Amino acid sequence: MLYLRFLRRVPTFARTYAHASNLNVAPPKPAHGLTPPKLTDDDVHAERCLRQLRSKDKAIEKYIYLSQLKLTDENMFYKLCLRYMAEFTPLIYTPTVGDACIQFSHNFRRPEGLFVSIHDKGRIGSVIRNWPRIPEARIAVVTDGSRILGLGDLGVNGMPISIGKLSLYVAGAGIRPSSTLPICLDLGTNNETFLADPLYLGHRHPRVPSPDMSAFMHEFMDEMSKAFPKMLIQFEDFSTENAFMYLDAFRERYPVFNDDIQGTGAVVLAGFLNAAKLSSAASGRPLTDHRILFLGAGSAGVGVAMQLMSFFTLQGLSEEEARSRIYLVDSQGLIYDGRGPMAEHKKYFSRTDYAGPPVKDLLDIVDLVKPTALLGLSTTKGAFSQPVLELMAALNPRPIVFPLSNPVRLSECEFHEALTYTRGAVVFASGSPFDPEAYGGRTHYPGQGNNMYVFPGIGLGAILAQAKSVTDSMVEASALGLADALTPDERADDLIYPRLERIREISAHIACAVIRAAQKAGVDRNEALRKLSDGELNEYVTGKMWNPL
């Protein structure tokens, strides 16, 4: 209701402008004299906004400025996003969004999105129906704030995650802004700092027990499907156990996917497909000979490991053979059956071929496993130390090293470290952005395993196909589409991901692959798209993308 009361206080012109910009029609001009004479030149105003942004010397101040710009001039915000994609992406999402979440209650300006609380249980439908743009809504990003990036339980301070992800859906895939719905579920928080903070915007009590949360989630999803029958729902940053549990509980009943599990898995699979080819070309070993070691066995780590099974099965290996080439490490060391009881989600990759004493040191584990690829989803800064990286280089002519934890301060290693300690041989991708580095007389380009490469295309494809569910085949199709999107120039530079500036083109390519996978799986309701040729489908997808005026 707070959001609606706010809308009623907004001047009529501002409300009309926001609505018109969402519909991609020209907003009405204000009466003569209500704006400066020279405000009508959009290119000049774009330069003005860009200068204001770049005058800020802290990333969080830039984030605040862009948040205000989006609320007051949505067209200009997205126009600049598309024009300066590489500059804007780390400001509106990772790594800056981590600080934005931590400071959300203190930097709060005005409400954006939908907040649904555990105290709304029994009347969640009425809360959801307060959203002012129900007929237009097509995609929601939903978080409960329980595991925000590598920062832990942030409660309602996790809302910028949902807001930021949807901004990337708009910028990256042309989802219409009025079709997006950011949602934060307030189920309490176990963060003592926020519970004691008088400015904290959520309910000040511990997280509710699992049975209460489960009942809440089932009511929430049921009411969402009733209010928004065409809605695709993306789960974001739920705690590990809940992430797997709710994906399994709802994925067959509703159009829903979990970006931490499936999106991360898809983008890493795409990068790994290209990285493995570079590594195998240097070593002369077949693609089936790769061995992957994961540091981190939470929802993201296990989700990526599950997705990378596809890398091996695509090479003709059986599921069991694929699983045997993947090793997981958690805070207690190498995961194997003889170690004792473990969380359910870790059991699938638990080793049965090792029965010795626990191996806890990463250097010892690398020496034991002799992996060709080392992936980090541990949020442990510096875990890929100099000795570990040097050993990876000794074992492989071109070692694959993917420190995927966000934000930068939690990354397992930085690009310059990986380059230096492998003497320039590393095939590298990270979760957060790093700058190119000069080494050995050439410029090396770091890959960024940014989920932005895949989730906008998955979302666009699922929406246009009117998918009843998001299948594993659709997620795999997004990875294969991304891996295939490199240009000859990008391959010549040894890139494993395309340049982010081409994100609209990449998203269209992925969306087409996702639509075809949905059709093959029989989960598409927009059957008219089945009749289109591949060229016609691409033209249709591109034509559906929203563009700022």
JSON list of N, CA and C in Angstrom, two decimals, residues 46-58 62 65-66 80 83-84 87-88 91:
[
{"chain": "A", "resi": 46, "resn": "ALA", "atom": "N", "xyz": [22.08, 13.51, -22.82]},
{"chain": "A", "resi": 46, "resn": "ALA", "atom": "CA", "xyz": [22.79, 12.26, -22.55]},
{"chain": "A", "resi": 46, "resn": "ALA", "atom": "C", "xyz": [24.22, 12.55, -22.11]},
{"chain": "A", "resi": 47, "resn": "GLU", "atom": "N", "xyz": [24.86, 13.50, -22.79]},
{"chain": "A", "resi": 47, "resn": "GLU", "atom": "CA", "xyz": [26.22, 13.88, -22.41]},
{"chain": "A", "resi": 47, "resn": "GLU", "atom": "C", "xyz": [26.24, 14.51, -21.02]},
{"chain": "A", "resi": 48, "resn": "ARG", "atom": "N", "xyz": [25.20, 15.29, -20.71]},
{"chain": "A", "resi": 48, "resn": "ARG", "atom": "CA", "xyz": [25.09, 15.91, -19.39]},
{"chain": "A", "resi": 48, "resn": "ARG", "atom": "C", "xyz": [24.99, 14.83, -18.31]},
{"chain": "A", "resi": 49, "resn": "CYS", "atom": "N", "xyz": [24.12, 13.85, -18.54]},
{"chain": "A", "resi": 49, "resn": "CYS", "atom": "CA", "xyz": [23.94, 12.77, -17.57]},
{"chain": "A", "resi": 49, "resn": "CYS", "atom": "C", "xyz": [25.22, 11.96, -17.40]},
{"chain": "A", "resi": 50, "resn": "LEU", "atom": "N", "xyz": [25.90, 11.70, -18.51]},
{"chain": "A", "resi": 50, "resn": "LEU", "atom": "CA", "xyz": [27.14, 10.93, -18.44]},
{"chain": "A", "resi": 50, "resn": "LEU", "atom": "C", "xyz": [28.21, 11.67, -17.66]},
{"chain": "A", "resi": 51, "resn": "ARG", "atom": "N", "xyz": [28.30, 12.97, -17.86]},
{"chain": "A", "resi": 51, "resn": "ARG", "atom": "CA", "xyz": [29.28, 13.76, -17.11]},
{"chain": "A", "resi": 51, "resn": "ARG", "atom": "C", "xyz": [28.96, 13.77, -15.62]},
{"chain": "A", "resi": 52, "resn": "GLN", "atom": "N", "xyz": [27.67, 13.88, -15.30]},
{"chain": "A", "resi": 52, "resn": "GLN", "atom": "CA", "xyz": [27.28, 13.84, -13.89]},
{"chain": "A", "resi": 52, "resn": "GLN", "atom": "C", "xyz": [27.68, 12.49, -13.27]},
{"chain": "A", "resi": 53, "resn": "LEU", "atom": "N", "xyz": [27.41, 11.41, -14.01]},
{"chain": "A", "resi": 53, "resn": "LEU", "atom": "CA", "xyz": [27.78, 10.08, -13.51]},
{"chain": "A", "resi": 53, "resn": "LEU", "atom": "C", "xyz": [29.27, 9.98, -13.28]},
{"chain": "A", "resi": 54, "resn": "ARG", "atom": "N", "xyz": [30.05, 10.37, -14.25]},
{"chain": "A", "resi": 54, "resn": "ARG", "atom": "CA", "xyz": [31.50, 10.20, -14.16]},
{"chain": "A", "resi": 54, "resn": "ARG", "atom": "C", "xyz": [32.17, 11.17, -13.19]},
{"chain": "A", "resi": 55, "resn": "SER", "atom": "N", "xyz": [31.42, 12.18, -12.74]},
{"chain": "A", "resi": 55, "resn": "SER", "atom": "CA", "xyz": [31.97, 13.09, -11.73]},
{"chain": "A", "resi": 55, "resn": "SER", "atom": "C", "xyz": [32.01, 12.45, -10.35]},
{"chain": "A", "resi": 56, "resn": "LYS", "atom": "N", "xyz": [31.26, 11.36, -10.16]},
{"chain": "A", "resi": 56, "resn": "LYS", "atom": "CA", "xyz": [31.26, 10.66, -8.87]},
{"chain": "A", "resi": 56, "resn": "LYS", "atom": "C", "xyz": [32.53, 9.81, -8.76]},
{"chain": "A", "resi": 57, "resn": "ASP", "atom": "N", "xyz": [33.15, 9.82, -7.59]},
{"chain": "A", "resi": 57, "resn": "ASP", "atom": "CA", "xyz": [34.41, 9.07, -7.45]},
{"chain": "A", "resi": 57, "resn": "ASP", "atom": "C", "xyz": [34.24, 7.75, -6.72]},
{"chain": "A", "resi": 58, "resn": "LYS", "atom": "N", "xyz": [33.01, 7.44, -6.28]},
{"chain": "A", "resi": 58, "resn": "LYS", "atom": "CA", "xyz": [32.76, 6.15, -5.62]},
{"chain": "A", "resi": 58, "resn": "LYS", "atom": "C", "xyz": [31.69, 5.40, -6.40]},
{"chain": "A", "resi": 62, "resn": "LYS", "atom": "N", "xyz": [27.77, 6.39, -7.82]},
{"chain": "A", "resi": 62, "resn": "LYS", "atom": "CA", "xyz": [27.32, 6.23, -9.21]},
{"chain": "A", "resi": 62, "resn": "LYS", "atom": "C", "xyz": [26.06, 5.38, -9.26]},
{"chain": "A", "resi": 65, "resn": "TYR", "atom": "N", "xyz": [23.15, 7.53, -8.23]},
{"chain": "A", "resi": 65, "resn": "TYR", "atom": "CA", "xyz": [22.78, 8.46, -9.30]},
{"chain": "A", "resi": 65, "resn": "TYR", "atom": "C", "xyz": [22.00, 7.74, -10.40]},
{"chain": "A", "resi": 66, "resn": "LEU", "atom": "N", "xyz": [22.47, 6.55, -10.81]},
{"chain": "A", "resi": 66, "resn": "LEU", "atom": "CA", "xyz": [21.78, 5.81, -11.87]},
{"chain": "A", "resi": 66, "resn": "LEU", "atom": "C", "xyz": [20.41, 5.32, -11.43]},
{"chain": "A", "resi": 80, "resn": "LEU", "atom": "N", "xyz": [21.58, 5.14, -22.18]},
{"chain": "A", "resi": 80, "resn": "LEU", "atom": "CA", "xyz": [22.98, 5.16, -21.77]},
{"chain": "A", "resi": 80, "resn": "LEU", "atom": "C", "xyz": [23.50, 3.76, -21.47]},
{"chain": "A", "resi": 83, "resn": "ARG", "atom": "N", "xyz": [24.38, 2.16, -24.68]},
{"chain": "A", "resi": 83, "resn": "ARG", "atom": "CA", "xyz": [25.50, 2.82, -25.35]},
{"chain": "A", "resi": 83, "resn": "ARG", "atom": "C", "xyz": [26.82, 2.55, -24.64]},
{"chain": "A", "resi": 84, "resn": "TYR", "atom": "N", "xyz": [26.75, 2.39, -23.30]},
{"chain": "A", "resi": 84, "resn": "TYR", "atom": "CA", "xyz": [27.97, 2.20, -22.50]},
{"chain": "A", "resi": 84, "resn": "TYR", "atom": "C", "xyz": [27.82, 0.95, -21.63]},
{"chain": "A", "resi": 87, "resn": "GLU", "atom": "N", "xyz": [30.59, -0.19, -19.19]},
{"chain": "A", "resi": 87, "resn": "GLU", "atom": "CA", "xyz": [30.77, 0.73, -18.07]},
{"chain": "A", "resi": 87, "resn": "GLU", "atom": "C", "xyz": [29.62, 0.63, -17.07]},
{"chain": "A", "resi": 88, "resn": "PHE", "atom": "N", "xyz": [28.41, 0.45, -17.57]},
{"chain": "A", "resi": 88, "resn": "PHE", "atom": "CA", "xyz": [27.23, 0.49, -16.71]},
{"chain": "A", "resi": 88, "resn": "PHE", "atom": "C", "xyz": [26.97, -0.83, -15.97]},
{"chain": "A", "resi": 91, "resn": "LEU", "atom": "N", "xyz": [28.14, -1.26, -12.51]},
{"chain": "A", "resi": 91, "resn": "LEU", "atom": "CA", "xyz": [27.57, -0.25, -11.61]},
{"chain": "A", "resi": 91, "resn": "LEU", "atom": "C", "xyz": [26.15, -0.61, -11.19]}
]
